[in-house]
Short mmCIF file of C-alpha atoms in Angstrom, two decimals:
data_model
loop_
_atom_site.label_atom_id
_atom_site.label_comp_id
_atom_site.label_asym_id
_atom_site.label_seq_id
_atom_site.Cartn_x
_atom_site.Cartn_y
_atom_site.Cartn_z
CA MET A 1 -19.80 24.70 10.28
CA HIS A 2 -16.55 25.73 8.65
CA SER A 3 -16.26 29.47 8.32
CA LEU A 4 -16.24 31.30 5.02
CA LYS A 5 -12.60 32.17 5.65
CA PHE A 6 -11.75 28.49 6.05
CA THR A 7 -13.59 27.66 2.83
CA GLY A 8 -11.71 30.40 0.98
CA ILE A 9 -8.34 29.15 2.24
CA LEU A 10 -9.26 25.57 1.31
CA PHE A 11 -10.26 26.67 -2.17
CA ALA A 12 -6.94 28.51 -2.61
CA ILE A 13 -5.05 25.42 -1.41
CA PHE A 14 -6.79 23.48 -4.18
CA LEU A 15 -6.76 26.00 -6.95
CA ILE A 16 -3.19 27.35 -6.83
CA PRO A 17 -1.43 23.95 -7.25
CA PHE A 18 -3.97 22.95 -9.89
CA VAL A 19 -3.20 26.02 -11.99
CA LEU A 20 0.55 25.59 -11.41
CA ARG A 21 0.35 22.03 -12.73
CA LEU A 22 -1.35 23.27 -15.88
CA PHE A 23 1.80 25.35 -16.44
CA GLY A 24 4.09 22.38 -15.82
CA LEU A 25 5.04 23.47 -12.30
CA GLU A 26 3.44 20.78 -10.15
CA PRO A 27 4.17 21.59 -6.51
CA TYR A 28 4.52 19.14 -3.64
CA PRO A 29 2.72 18.66 -1.33
CA ALA A 30 -0.55 19.43 -3.09
CA ILE A 31 -3.99 17.86 -3.39
CA LEU A 32 -3.51 16.65 -6.94
CA PHE A 33 -4.28 13.26 -8.42
CA PRO A 34 -2.66 11.77 -11.54
CA SER A 35 -3.98 13.23 -14.74
CA GLY A 36 -2.19 11.95 -17.85
CA PRO A 37 -4.74 13.04 -20.45
CA GLU A 38 -2.68 12.10 -23.52
CA THR A 39 -4.24 9.69 -25.99
CA VAL A 40 -3.21 7.18 -28.66
CA LYS A 41 -4.72 6.98 -32.13
CA GLN A 42 -5.86 3.78 -33.79
CA VAL A 43 -5.29 3.53 -37.54
CA ASN A 44 -6.17 0.31 -39.39
CA GLY A 45 -6.19 -1.78 -36.23
CA LYS A 46 -2.81 -0.50 -35.10
CA THR A 47 -1.53 2.12 -32.73
CA GLU A 48 1.93 3.48 -31.97
CA ILE A 49 3.68 4.20 -28.70
CA GLU A 50 7.22 5.23 -27.92
CA THR A 51 9.25 3.43 -25.29
CA LYS A 52 12.65 4.09 -23.75
CA GLN A 53 14.57 1.17 -22.34
CA LEU A 54 17.85 0.70 -20.52
CA PHE A 55 20.32 -1.90 -21.76
CA ALA A 56 23.57 -3.15 -20.31
CA LYS A 57 26.08 -5.74 -21.47
CA LYS A 58 26.01 -9.17 -19.90
CA GLN A 59 29.33 -10.81 -19.08
CA ASN A 60 29.35 -12.48 -22.53
CA GLY A 61 29.27 -9.04 -24.17
CA GLN A 62 25.65 -9.24 -25.37
CA TRP A 63 23.39 -6.27 -24.75
CA ALA A 64 20.47 -7.20 -22.49
CA LEU A 65 17.43 -5.34 -21.22
CA VAL A 66 17.97 -4.24 -17.63
CA GLU A 67 15.36 -5.69 -15.29
CA PRO A 68 13.89 -2.60 -13.55
CA LYS A 69 13.00 -4.10 -10.16
CA ALA A 70 16.38 -5.70 -9.48
CA PHE A 71 18.31 -2.74 -10.88
CA MET A 72 16.52 -0.10 -8.85
CA TYR A 73 16.07 -1.99 -5.55
CA PRO A 74 15.33 -0.72 -2.91
CA VAL A 75 14.15 2.25 -5.00
CA SER A 76 10.78 1.67 -6.66
CA ALA A 77 11.15 0.07 -10.10
CA ILE A 78 8.89 2.70 -11.61
CA GLN A 79 11.62 5.29 -11.06
CA LEU A 80 13.75 3.66 -13.77
CA ALA A 81 11.45 5.12 -16.44
CA LYS A 82 12.04 8.55 -14.94
CA LEU A 83 15.78 7.95 -14.81
CA VAL A 84 16.05 7.00 -18.49
CA SER A 85 13.78 9.87 -19.48
CA LYS A 86 16.08 12.36 -17.76
CA ASN A 87 19.29 11.36 -19.52
CA MET A 88 20.24 8.85 -16.80
CA GLY A 89 20.72 11.77 -14.44
CA PHE A 90 23.47 13.44 -16.49
CA LYS A 91 22.25 17.01 -16.36
CA LYS A 92 22.96 19.55 -19.02
CA GLN A 93 23.02 23.28 -18.45
CA LYS A 94 19.68 24.82 -19.42
CA PRO A 95 18.85 28.50 -19.65
CA PHE A 96 17.23 29.93 -16.55
CA PRO A 97 13.73 31.42 -16.81
CA LEU A 98 13.39 35.19 -17.19
CA LYS A 99 16.92 35.30 -18.65
CA GLY A 100 18.38 34.44 -15.26
CA LYS A 101 17.87 37.98 -13.99
CA ILE A 102 15.86 37.16 -10.87
CA GLY A 103 17.82 35.65 -8.03
CA ILE A 104 15.01 33.74 -6.34
CA VAL A 105 13.94 32.16 -9.66
CA ASN A 106 17.52 31.11 -10.36
CA TYR A 107 17.69 29.63 -6.86
CA LEU A 108 14.49 27.62 -7.39
CA TYR A 109 15.75 26.28 -10.73
CA ARG A 110 19.32 25.61 -9.51
CA SER A 111 18.90 21.81 -9.35
CA GLN A 112 16.83 21.49 -12.52
CA ASN A 113 18.73 23.78 -14.87
CA SER A 114 22.36 23.56 -13.75
CA SER A 115 24.71 20.91 -15.07
CA SER A 116 26.33 18.48 -12.67
CA SER A 117 29.89 18.99 -11.54
CA ALA A 118 32.57 16.44 -12.42
CA ALA A 119 32.44 15.07 -8.88
CA GLU A 120 28.67 14.68 -9.03
CA GLU A 121 28.90 12.87 -12.37
CA ALA A 122 31.53 10.52 -10.95
CA GLU A 123 29.21 9.79 -8.01
CA LEU A 124 26.35 9.09 -10.43
CA ARG A 125 28.50 6.76 -12.54
CA ASN A 126 29.49 4.82 -9.43
CA TRP A 127 25.85 4.55 -8.36
CA ILE A 128 24.88 3.09 -11.75
CA LYS A 129 27.90 0.78 -11.83
CA LYS A 130 27.10 -0.57 -8.36
CA ARG A 131 23.66 -1.57 -9.57
CA LEU A 132 24.98 -3.10 -12.78
CA LYS A 133 27.52 -5.15 -10.85
CA ARG A 134 24.77 -6.41 -8.56
CA GLY A 135 22.83 -7.60 -11.62
CA ASN A 136 25.96 -9.29 -13.05
CA TYR A 137 26.23 -6.89 -15.97
CA GLN A 138 29.41 -5.31 -17.30
CA THR A 139 29.89 -1.95 -15.67
CA SER A 140 31.66 -0.01 -18.40
CA GLU A 141 28.70 1.17 -20.43
CA VAL A 142 24.90 1.35 -20.67
CA LYS A 143 22.63 2.51 -23.44
CA VAL A 144 19.15 3.95 -23.57
CA ALA A 145 17.24 2.88 -26.66
CA THR A 146 14.16 4.68 -27.87
CA TYR A 147 11.74 2.54 -29.85
CA SER A 148 8.64 3.22 -31.84
CA ASN A 149 6.30 0.29 -31.18
CA ILE A 150 3.47 -0.56 -33.56
CA ILE A 151 0.86 -2.39 -31.50
CA SER A 152 -2.07 -4.42 -32.72
CA THR A 153 -5.28 -3.15 -31.11
CA THR A 154 -6.81 -6.58 -31.75
CA ASN A 155 -4.53 -8.56 -29.46
CA GLY A 156 -2.33 -5.89 -27.84
CA ASN A 157 0.89 -7.45 -29.13
CA ILE A 158 3.81 -5.52 -30.59
CA LEU A 159 3.78 -6.02 -34.37
CA LYS A 160 6.85 -3.98 -35.14
CA LYS A 161 9.55 -2.41 -33.02
CA GLU A 162 11.63 0.23 -34.73
CA LEU A 163 14.76 1.69 -33.17
CA LYS A 164 14.55 5.47 -33.32
CA ASP A 165 17.49 6.48 -31.20
CA GLU A 166 20.28 5.00 -29.12
CA LYS A 167 22.29 6.86 -26.56
CA TYR A 168 25.40 5.38 -25.00
CA TYR A 169 26.74 6.30 -21.57
CA ASN A 170 30.36 5.56 -20.81
CA LEU A 171 30.68 4.82 -17.10
CA ASP A 172 34.48 4.48 -16.82
CA MET B 1 -23.17 44.67 0.76
CA LYS B 2 -24.24 43.26 4.09
CA SER B 3 -26.96 41.21 2.46
CA THR B 4 -24.43 39.82 -0.07
CA THR B 5 -22.13 38.75 2.76
CA THR B 6 -25.04 37.15 4.59
CA TRP B 7 -26.07 35.36 1.40
CA ILE B 8 -22.51 34.04 0.80
CA ASN B 9 -22.33 32.94 4.43
CA SER B 10 -25.61 31.11 4.17
CA ILE B 11 -24.45 29.32 1.00
CA ASN B 12 -21.22 28.38 2.77
CA ASN B 13 -23.14 27.03 5.77
CA ARG B 14 -25.54 25.11 3.58
CA PHE B 15 -22.63 23.63 1.59
CA TRP B 16 -20.85 22.33 4.69
CA ARG B 17 -24.06 21.25 6.43
CA THR B 18 -24.96 19.10 3.39
CA ILE B 19 -21.50 17.55 3.33
CA VAL B 20 -21.55 16.92 7.08
CA ASN B 21 -24.91 15.20 6.74
CA SER B 22 -23.48 12.94 4.05
CA THR B 23 -20.25 12.08 5.82
CA ALA B 24 -20.54 12.37 9.60
CA THR B 25 -19.99 9.43 11.92
CA GLY B 26 -18.87 10.12 15.52
CA VAL B 27 -15.99 9.99 17.97
CA GLU B 28 -16.49 6.30 18.74
CA SER B 29 -16.48 5.47 15.04
CA VAL B 30 -13.34 7.44 14.23
CA ALA B 31 -11.59 5.82 17.19
CA VAL B 32 -12.16 2.39 15.61
CA PHE B 33 -11.00 3.81 12.29
CA ARG B 34 -7.81 5.05 14.00
CA ILE B 35 -6.98 1.49 14.98
CA ILE B 36 -7.66 0.20 11.45
CA MET B 37 -5.50 2.96 9.98
CA GLY B 38 -2.75 2.26 12.53
CA ILE B 39 -2.78 -1.46 11.71
CA TYR B 40 -2.53 -0.62 8.02
CA LEU B 41 0.39 1.75 8.56
CA LEU B 42 2.24 -0.62 10.85
CA PHE B 43 1.64 -3.99 9.20
CA VAL B 44 0.68 -3.48 5.55
CA THR B 45 2.71 -0.63 4.07
CA THR B 46 6.18 -0.82 5.51
CA PRO B 47 8.41 1.51 3.51
CA THR B 48 11.77 2.74 4.71
CA TYR B 49 13.49 5.77 3.30
CA THR B 50 17.14 5.24 4.16
CA TRP B 51 17.82 4.37 0.51
CA ILE B 52 17.34 8.05 -0.33
CA ALA B 53 20.69 8.76 1.33
CA ASP B 54 22.46 6.58 -1.24
CA LEU B 55 21.14 8.55 -4.22
CA PRO B 56 23.76 10.64 -5.99
CA LYS B 57 23.34 14.39 -5.90
CA ALA B 58 23.06 14.50 -9.69
CA LEU B 59 19.63 12.87 -9.36
CA TYR B 60 18.38 15.56 -7.00
CA THR B 61 15.76 17.42 -9.02
CA PRO B 62 13.02 18.43 -6.59
CA PRO B 63 9.75 19.98 -7.73
CA ILE B 64 10.46 23.67 -8.32
CA ILE B 65 7.75 24.62 -5.85
CA SER B 66 8.41 22.47 -2.81
CA PHE B 67 9.82 23.17 0.60
CA VAL B 68 12.71 20.75 0.06
CA ASN B 69 13.77 22.81 -2.97
CA LEU B 70 13.82 25.88 -0.78
CA LEU B 71 15.66 24.26 2.10
CA ALA B 72 18.00 21.64 0.65
CA SER B 73 20.37 21.23 -2.29
CA ASP B 74 20.99 17.51 -1.92
CA PHE B 75 19.36 14.36 -0.59
CA PRO B 76 19.59 14.10 3.21
CA GLY B 77 22.13 11.89 4.93
CA ARG B 78 21.57 8.41 6.28
CA ASN B 79 21.48 9.40 9.96
CA PHE B 80 18.71 11.89 9.32
CA LEU B 81 16.66 9.33 7.38
CA VAL B 82 17.19 6.56 9.94
CA THR B 83 15.99 8.95 12.65
CA VAL B 84 12.95 9.94 10.59
CA ASP B 85 12.14 6.30 9.83
CA PHE B 86 12.30 5.37 13.51
CA LEU B 87 10.21 8.37 14.52
CA MET B 88 7.62 7.40 11.94
CA VAL B 89 7.37 3.87 13.31
CA ALA B 90 7.09 5.31 16.84
CA SER B 91 4.31 7.66 15.72
CA ILE B 92 2.46 4.78 14.05
CA VAL B 93 2.66 2.81 17.30
CA GLY B 94 1.20 5.89 18.98
CA ILE B 95 -1.65 5.94 16.47
CA VAL B 96 -2.53 2.25 16.70
CA LEU B 97 -2.33 2.03 20.49
CA GLY B 98 -3.74 5.48 21.11
CA ILE B 99 -0.77 7.07 22.84
CA TYR B 100 -1.10 10.85 22.43
CA SER B 101 -2.79 10.08 19.13
CA ARG B 102 -3.20 13.67 17.96
CA PHE B 103 0.49 14.44 18.44
CA ALA B 104 1.52 11.08 16.98
CA THR B 105 -0.70 11.60 13.92
CA LEU B 106 0.58 15.10 13.22
CA ALA B 107 4.17 13.98 13.75
CA PHE B 108 3.65 11.13 11.30
CA VAL B 109 2.14 13.46 8.68
CA ILE B 110 4.99 15.97 8.91
CA LEU B 111 7.65 13.25 8.77
CA LYS B 112 5.95 11.38 5.96
CA VAL B 113 5.44 14.43 3.76
CA SER B 114 9.06 15.46 4.41
CA VAL B 115 10.56 12.14 3.32
CA LEU B 116 8.18 11.86 0.39
CA SER B 117 9.29 15.32 -0.71
CA PHE B 118 12.84 14.00 -0.87
CA GLN B 119 11.72 10.80 -2.57
CA TYR B 120 9.89 12.79 -5.24
CA SER B 121 13.03 14.84 -5.76
CA PHE B 122 14.14 11.83 -7.79
CA GLY B 123 11.83 13.30 -10.40
CA LYS B 124 8.52 11.47 -10.22
CA ILE B 125 5.70 12.63 -7.95
CA ASP B 126 3.40 9.78 -6.91
CA HIS B 127 -0.04 11.15 -6.21
CA ASP B 128 -0.59 9.47 -2.87
CA ILE B 129 -1.24 12.67 -0.97
CA MET B 130 -4.70 11.63 0.25
CA LEU B 131 -3.38 9.39 2.99
CA PRO B 132 -1.29 12.06 4.78
CA ALA B 133 -4.03 14.63 4.09
CA THR B 134 -6.61 12.36 5.69
CA LEU B 135 -4.40 11.75 8.69
CA ALA B 136 -3.88 15.50 9.08
CA CYS B 137 -7.66 15.98 9.15
CA MET B 138 -8.22 13.04 11.49
CA ALA B 139 -5.74 14.50 13.97
CA PHE B 140 -8.52 17.00 14.69
CA SER B 141 -11.34 14.47 14.76
CA GLY B 142 -10.92 13.37 18.36
CA TRP B 143 -9.99 9.87 17.25
CA GLY B 144 -7.57 9.51 20.13
CA GLN B 145 -10.10 10.19 22.88
CA THR B 146 -11.24 6.64 23.32
CA LEU B 147 -9.95 3.10 22.72
CA ALA B 148 -6.58 4.55 23.65
CA LEU B 149 -3.82 3.66 26.11
CA VAL B 150 -3.11 7.33 26.73
CA PRO B 151 -6.24 9.13 25.52
CA ASP B 152 -6.11 12.64 24.11
CA LYS B 153 -7.73 15.35 26.19
CA ARG B 154 -10.91 16.77 24.77
CA SER B 155 -10.16 19.84 22.72
CA LYS B 156 -12.28 22.56 21.20
CA TRP B 157 -10.60 21.71 17.88
CA ASP B 158 -11.85 18.14 17.85
CA SER B 159 -14.75 17.45 15.54
CA PRO B 160 -15.19 14.17 13.69
CA SER B 161 -17.85 15.62 11.42
CA LYS B 162 -15.72 18.62 10.43
CA SER B 163 -12.72 16.38 9.78
CA LEU B 164 -14.67 13.96 7.62
CA SER B 165 -16.36 16.76 5.70
CA VAL B 166 -12.97 18.26 4.80
CA ILE B 167 -11.67 14.85 3.72
CA ALA B 168 -14.71 14.47 1.44
CA VAL B 169 -13.99 17.83 -0.16
CA LEU B 170 -10.32 16.89 -0.56
CA ILE B 171 -11.36 13.70 -2.35
CA GLY B 172 -13.71 15.70 -4.54
CA PHE B 173 -11.09 18.19 -5.55
CA GLY B 174 -8.34 15.60 -5.94
CA TYR B 175 -10.42 13.67 -8.42
CA PHE B 176 -11.50 16.86 -10.14
CA SER B 177 -7.82 17.69 -10.72
CA ALA B 178 -7.37 14.28 -12.34
CA GLY B 179 -10.61 14.19 -14.29
CA ILE B 180 -10.99 17.64 -15.80
CA GLU B 181 -8.01 17.39 -18.18
CA LYS B 182 -9.02 13.87 -19.14
CA ALA B 183 -12.56 15.09 -19.82
CA ILE B 184 -11.22 17.66 -22.29
CA HIS B 185 -9.11 15.13 -24.20
CA TRP B 186 -10.98 11.87 -23.72
CA LEU B 187 -14.66 12.73 -24.02
CA ASN B 188 -15.38 12.78 -27.73
CA PHE B 189 -17.02 10.62 -30.34
CA ASP B 190 -13.74 9.56 -31.93
CA LEU B 191 -13.66 5.81 -31.29
CA ASN B 192 -10.12 5.68 -32.69
CA SER B 193 -8.68 8.01 -30.07
CA ASN B 194 -8.13 6.69 -26.59
CA GLY B 195 -6.50 7.60 -23.29
CA THR B 196 -6.94 4.40 -21.26
CA ALA B 197 -5.28 2.35 -24.00
CA ARG B 198 -2.25 4.64 -23.79
CA TRP B 199 -2.00 4.07 -20.03
CA PHE B 200 -2.30 0.33 -20.59
CA TYR B 201 0.24 -0.04 -23.41
CA LEU B 202 2.76 2.28 -21.79
CA GLY B 203 2.44 0.42 -18.49
CA LEU B 204 2.89 -2.89 -20.24
CA TYR B 205 5.72 -2.04 -22.64
CA ASN B 206 7.50 0.98 -21.16
CA LEU B 207 7.15 0.51 -17.40
CA GLN B 208 7.11 -3.28 -17.78
CA ARG B 209 4.17 -3.65 -15.46
CA GLN B 210 2.56 -7.09 -15.48
CA PRO B 211 -1.06 -6.66 -14.44
CA ILE B 212 -2.83 -9.86 -13.47
CA LEU B 213 -5.59 -9.38 -16.06
CA ALA B 214 -3.37 -7.94 -18.80
CA PRO B 215 -4.00 -10.90 -21.15
CA ALA B 216 -7.73 -10.26 -21.04
CA LEU B 217 -7.38 -6.53 -21.65
CA LYS B 218 -4.89 -7.05 -24.47
CA ASN B 219 -7.58 -8.94 -26.36
CA ALA B 220 -10.33 -6.45 -25.57
CA PRO B 221 -11.70 -4.50 -28.54
CA PHE B 222 -10.50 -0.92 -28.86
CA TRP B 223 -13.96 0.48 -28.20
CA PHE B 224 -13.87 -1.17 -24.78
CA PHE B 225 -11.06 1.22 -23.86
CA LYS B 226 -13.33 4.08 -24.96
CA ILE B 227 -15.97 2.90 -22.51
CA MET B 228 -13.27 2.89 -19.84
CA ASP B 229 -12.31 6.45 -20.82
CA VAL B 230 -15.88 7.66 -20.36
CA VAL B 231 -16.53 5.72 -17.14
CA GLY B 232 -13.22 6.89 -15.68
CA VAL B 233 -13.93 10.54 -16.37
CA ILE B 234 -17.48 10.32 -14.99
CA PHE B 235 -16.14 8.60 -11.88
CA GLU B 236 -13.46 11.25 -11.33
CA LEU B 237 -15.76 14.21 -11.79
CA THR B 238 -18.63 13.04 -9.61
CA PRO B 239 -17.49 12.71 -5.96
CA ILE B 240 -18.34 16.27 -5.03
CA ILE B 241 -21.78 15.87 -6.66
CA ALA B 242 -22.38 12.59 -4.82
CA VAL B 243 -21.50 14.04 -1.44
CA LEU B 244 -23.83 16.97 -2.06
CA ILE B 245 -26.73 14.73 -3.10
CA SER B 246 -27.13 12.50 -0.05
CA ARG B 247 -25.49 10.17 2.44
CA LYS B 248 -26.49 7.17 0.33
CA ALA B 249 -25.18 8.69 -2.92
CA TRP B 250 -21.84 9.37 -1.21
CA ARG B 251 -21.62 5.78 0.01
CA ILE B 252 -22.46 4.45 -3.44
CA TRP B 253 -19.69 6.62 -4.91
CA LEU B 254 -17.23 5.37 -2.28
CA PHE B 255 -18.05 1.78 -3.17
CA PHE B 256 -17.56 2.48 -6.88
CA ALA B 257 -14.31 4.28 -6.05
CA ALA B 258 -12.97 1.19 -4.27
CA ALA B 259 -14.17 -1.04 -7.12
CA PHE B 260 -12.51 1.34 -9.61
CA HIS B 261 -9.18 1.01 -7.78
CA LEU B 262 -9.51 -2.77 -7.61
CA VAL B 263 -10.12 -2.91 -11.37
CA ASN B 264 -7.16 -0.55 -11.90
CA TYR B 265 -4.99 -2.87 -9.87
CA LEU B 266 -6.07 -5.92 -11.83
CA LEU B 267 -5.89 -4.35 -15.29
CA PHE B 268 -3.08 -1.80 -14.94
CA ASN B 269 -1.18 -2.91 -11.83
CA ILE B 270 -1.68 0.55 -10.34
CA ASN B 271 -2.31 0.16 -6.64
CA PHE B 272 -3.68 3.12 -4.72
CA ILE B 273 -4.33 1.11 -1.57
CA GLY B 274 -3.86 4.24 0.56
CA ASN B 275 -6.97 5.72 -1.04
CA GLY B 276 -8.91 2.61 -0.05
CA LEU B 277 -8.08 3.34 3.57
CA VAL B 278 -9.27 6.90 3.10
CA TYR B 279 -12.64 5.71 1.77
CA ILE B 280 -13.34 3.49 4.75
CA ALA B 281 -12.98 6.49 7.08
CA PHE B 282 -16.61 7.19 6.19
CA ILE B 283 -17.92 3.87 7.45
CA ASN B 284 -19.82 4.18 10.71
CA TYR B 285 -18.00 1.82 13.06
CA LYS B 286 -20.22 2.60 16.02
CA PRO B 287 -21.87 -0.86 15.94
CA VAL B 288 -18.46 -2.53 16.45
CA TYR B 289 -17.15 0.05 18.93
CA ARG B 290 -18.55 -1.76 21.98
CA TYR B 291 -17.06 -5.05 20.79
CA VAL B 292 -13.62 -3.48 20.30
CA ALA B 293 -13.86 -1.71 23.66
CA ASN B 294 -14.69 -4.97 25.44
CA LEU B 295 -11.93 -6.78 23.60
CA THR B 296 -9.33 -4.28 24.72
CA LYS B 297 -10.38 -4.80 28.35
CA SER B 298 -9.32 -8.44 28.26
CA TYR B 299 -5.77 -9.00 29.54
CA ILE B 300 -5.15 -11.77 27.02
CA ALA B 301 -6.27 -9.58 24.13
CA LYS B 302 -4.16 -6.70 25.45
CA ALA B 303 -1.11 -8.94 25.68
CA LEU B 304 -1.65 -10.28 22.17
CA ILE B 305 -2.11 -6.80 20.73
CA LEU B 306 1.01 -5.49 22.46
CA ALA B 307 2.99 -8.54 21.31
CA ALA B 308 1.87 -8.11 17.68
CA VAL B 309 2.58 -4.37 17.71
CA GLY B 310 5.94 -4.94 19.40
CA TYR B 311 6.88 -7.63 16.89
CA ALA B 312 5.95 -5.41 13.95
CA ALA B 313 7.88 -2.48 15.42
CA VAL B 314 11.00 -4.66 15.84
CA ILE B 315 10.72 -5.98 12.27
CA ARG B 316 10.29 -2.43 11.01
CA GLY B 317 13.34 -1.36 13.02
CA ILE B 318 15.46 -4.12 11.49
CA SER B 319 14.17 -3.13 8.06
CA ILE B 320 15.27 0.47 8.64
CA LEU B 321 18.75 -0.49 9.82
CA THR B 322 19.35 -2.96 6.99
CA SER B 323 17.57 -0.94 4.25
CA GLN B 324 15.76 -4.12 3.26
CA ASN B 325 12.08 -4.07 2.35
CA VAL B 326 9.98 -6.40 4.47
CA GLY B 327 6.66 -6.14 2.65
CA ILE B 328 3.57 -6.99 4.65
CA ILE B 329 4.33 -8.09 8.22
CA PHE B 330 3.50 -11.78 8.88
CA ILE B 331 3.39 -12.44 5.10
CA PRO B 332 6.36 -13.75 3.08
CA ASP B 333 7.89 -10.88 1.10
CA ASN B 334 7.40 -12.06 -2.45
CA GLY B 335 5.43 -10.75 -5.41
CA ASN B 336 2.61 -13.29 -5.36
CA ALA B 337 1.95 -13.15 -1.61
CA ASN B 338 1.92 -9.36 -1.76
CA LEU B 339 -0.42 -9.39 -4.76
CA TYR B 340 -2.95 -11.74 -3.18
CA CYS B 341 -2.80 -9.90 0.13
CA MET B 342 -3.52 -6.62 -1.62
CA LEU B 343 -6.38 -8.21 -3.53
CA ILE B 344 -7.84 -9.52 -0.27
CA ILE B 345 -7.55 -6.07 1.32
CA TRP B 346 -9.24 -4.46 -1.69
CA ALA B 347 -11.98 -7.09 -1.62
CA LEU B 348 -12.56 -6.40 2.09
CA ILE B 349 -12.69 -2.65 1.48
CA CYS B 350 -15.18 -3.13 -1.38
CA ALA B 351 -17.32 -5.48 0.71
CA ALA B 352 -17.34 -3.13 3.71
CA LEU B 353 -18.30 -0.16 1.55
CA PHE B 354 -20.97 -2.20 -0.25
CA ILE B 355 -22.57 -3.16 3.06
CA THR B 356 -22.41 0.48 4.14
CA ILE B 357 -24.65 1.46 1.22
CA PHE B 358 -27.47 -0.52 2.81
CA LYS B 359 -26.61 0.52 6.36
CA THR B 360 -26.70 4.23 5.70
CA GLY B 361 -29.30 4.66 8.41
CA LYS B 362 -31.09 7.83 9.24
CA GLN B 363 -29.52 11.23 8.84
CA PRO B 364 -27.26 11.72 11.88
CA VAL B 365 -28.51 14.00 14.58
CA HIS B 366 -26.02 16.44 16.02
CA ASP B 367 -25.83 14.71 19.41
CA ASP B 368 -24.51 11.70 17.57
CA LEU B 369 -22.17 13.79 15.50
CA GLU B 370 -20.54 15.87 18.12
CA VAL B 371 -19.96 14.02 21.32
CA VAL B 372 -17.12 16.36 22.04
CA SER B 373 -17.23 19.55 20.08
CA PRO B 374 -19.87 22.10 20.90
CA GLN B 375 -18.84 24.11 17.85
CA LEU B 376 -21.17 22.47 15.39
CA THR B 377 -24.58 24.02 15.57
#
């Protein structure tokens, strides 16, 4: 049978990442499955969810929803949601944990909390523009719109879509 | 103190012995499973990772606690990724044909986890760790000792029963990590609060997923989602209990797990096909071992197998060099074909696991369990 030592190590391999995820520090690799315990509330046959969507201008100047699969290819389409949720990749400087006094902590947070350099932002703009061009969109600008969607819990359809926020990204 | 240590040791032994009794198969069985896994890795999931090289550095936000965050400050270059992709295909060929299987399996796991670490540096971690974890365990199962072109030498580390028992515990903990938070938030008597509905609506309207049975679920009453909440949490918190109850209970749980994933695929378009492959590791393939062994002795069969593997390897190579996805080998790469193929694979997995419930057989004796390893007493 597996030794007690082996069992202890296995337990630590499970437990440490699990606790880290509870504190928002999910490591990789780790034996963790998707959790997502958030809920929605139903009130009078309706519920509300927030969505963020990427729009770009078609050649006729009209804003159009960007089709995730074609835009992201060969990257998985699901990553578009992550991209729009993180400011399209345009990083802003954030304070480092523990007031930035510990070198190793600063090193670990260097990619998450530092802003991008001008060269990196230019590279990001080009990457987005390349994808827009491929989808026959105008390449000068995109916007991320945040909507509050009121959904009928009877038929699952959107009853009302309210614009909460719009953020424009100039790519030129 | 000594008696406490003895007591803890005896609990530990009893824990693993129970799990081994519920999960063990044998070297011949895991050898057949190696071929199934190899076919899956070579023909069904055919990702390439060269696209990572094209990602701008601004998008590089690796998990804070990950080895890529320690070692790299940017996505790797194309040459590195092309090399890794080719090495992965070579290691898969090693797995399917049984060429230094243990080395090939470990190489694949290291390469796969490395590239996935870079992929998840985009910001989103997919929780598909069970497949590499299973392969890492199976590398020490002795699955390359038979049905192999270049068989692995017998090693004192090889033990199919130990490998499978660890995989069962990994499954148990993995699901626990998913289910415990849901249990806290989802299990209540508030019929107006729901977690599954949130997954569904967000998938539909934010991620623009189009599940095949979405129209049916859209019209389902809200309380139906509550039932799904409860069933989901029970399912996720019970694998470790099932494996500790009996061999049959474990097989029943595995069948429900596969059915759960199939339903998830149909209703939410979330496809954890890799987990399906993990579940079928616990099927006892011994009855088909002789058939497979005889088949591989035929020159015609050998030629056909080598031709199919060679063809797939070439297609995968072209896919790597062109950065174009090829989908499932031998199947046209379009959404519908992929969908129906996946549904067929899930149906086969469910059917195989269902049959296994009734073919549990007697509790394995240790001679059956450990053809190779003398370690298990």
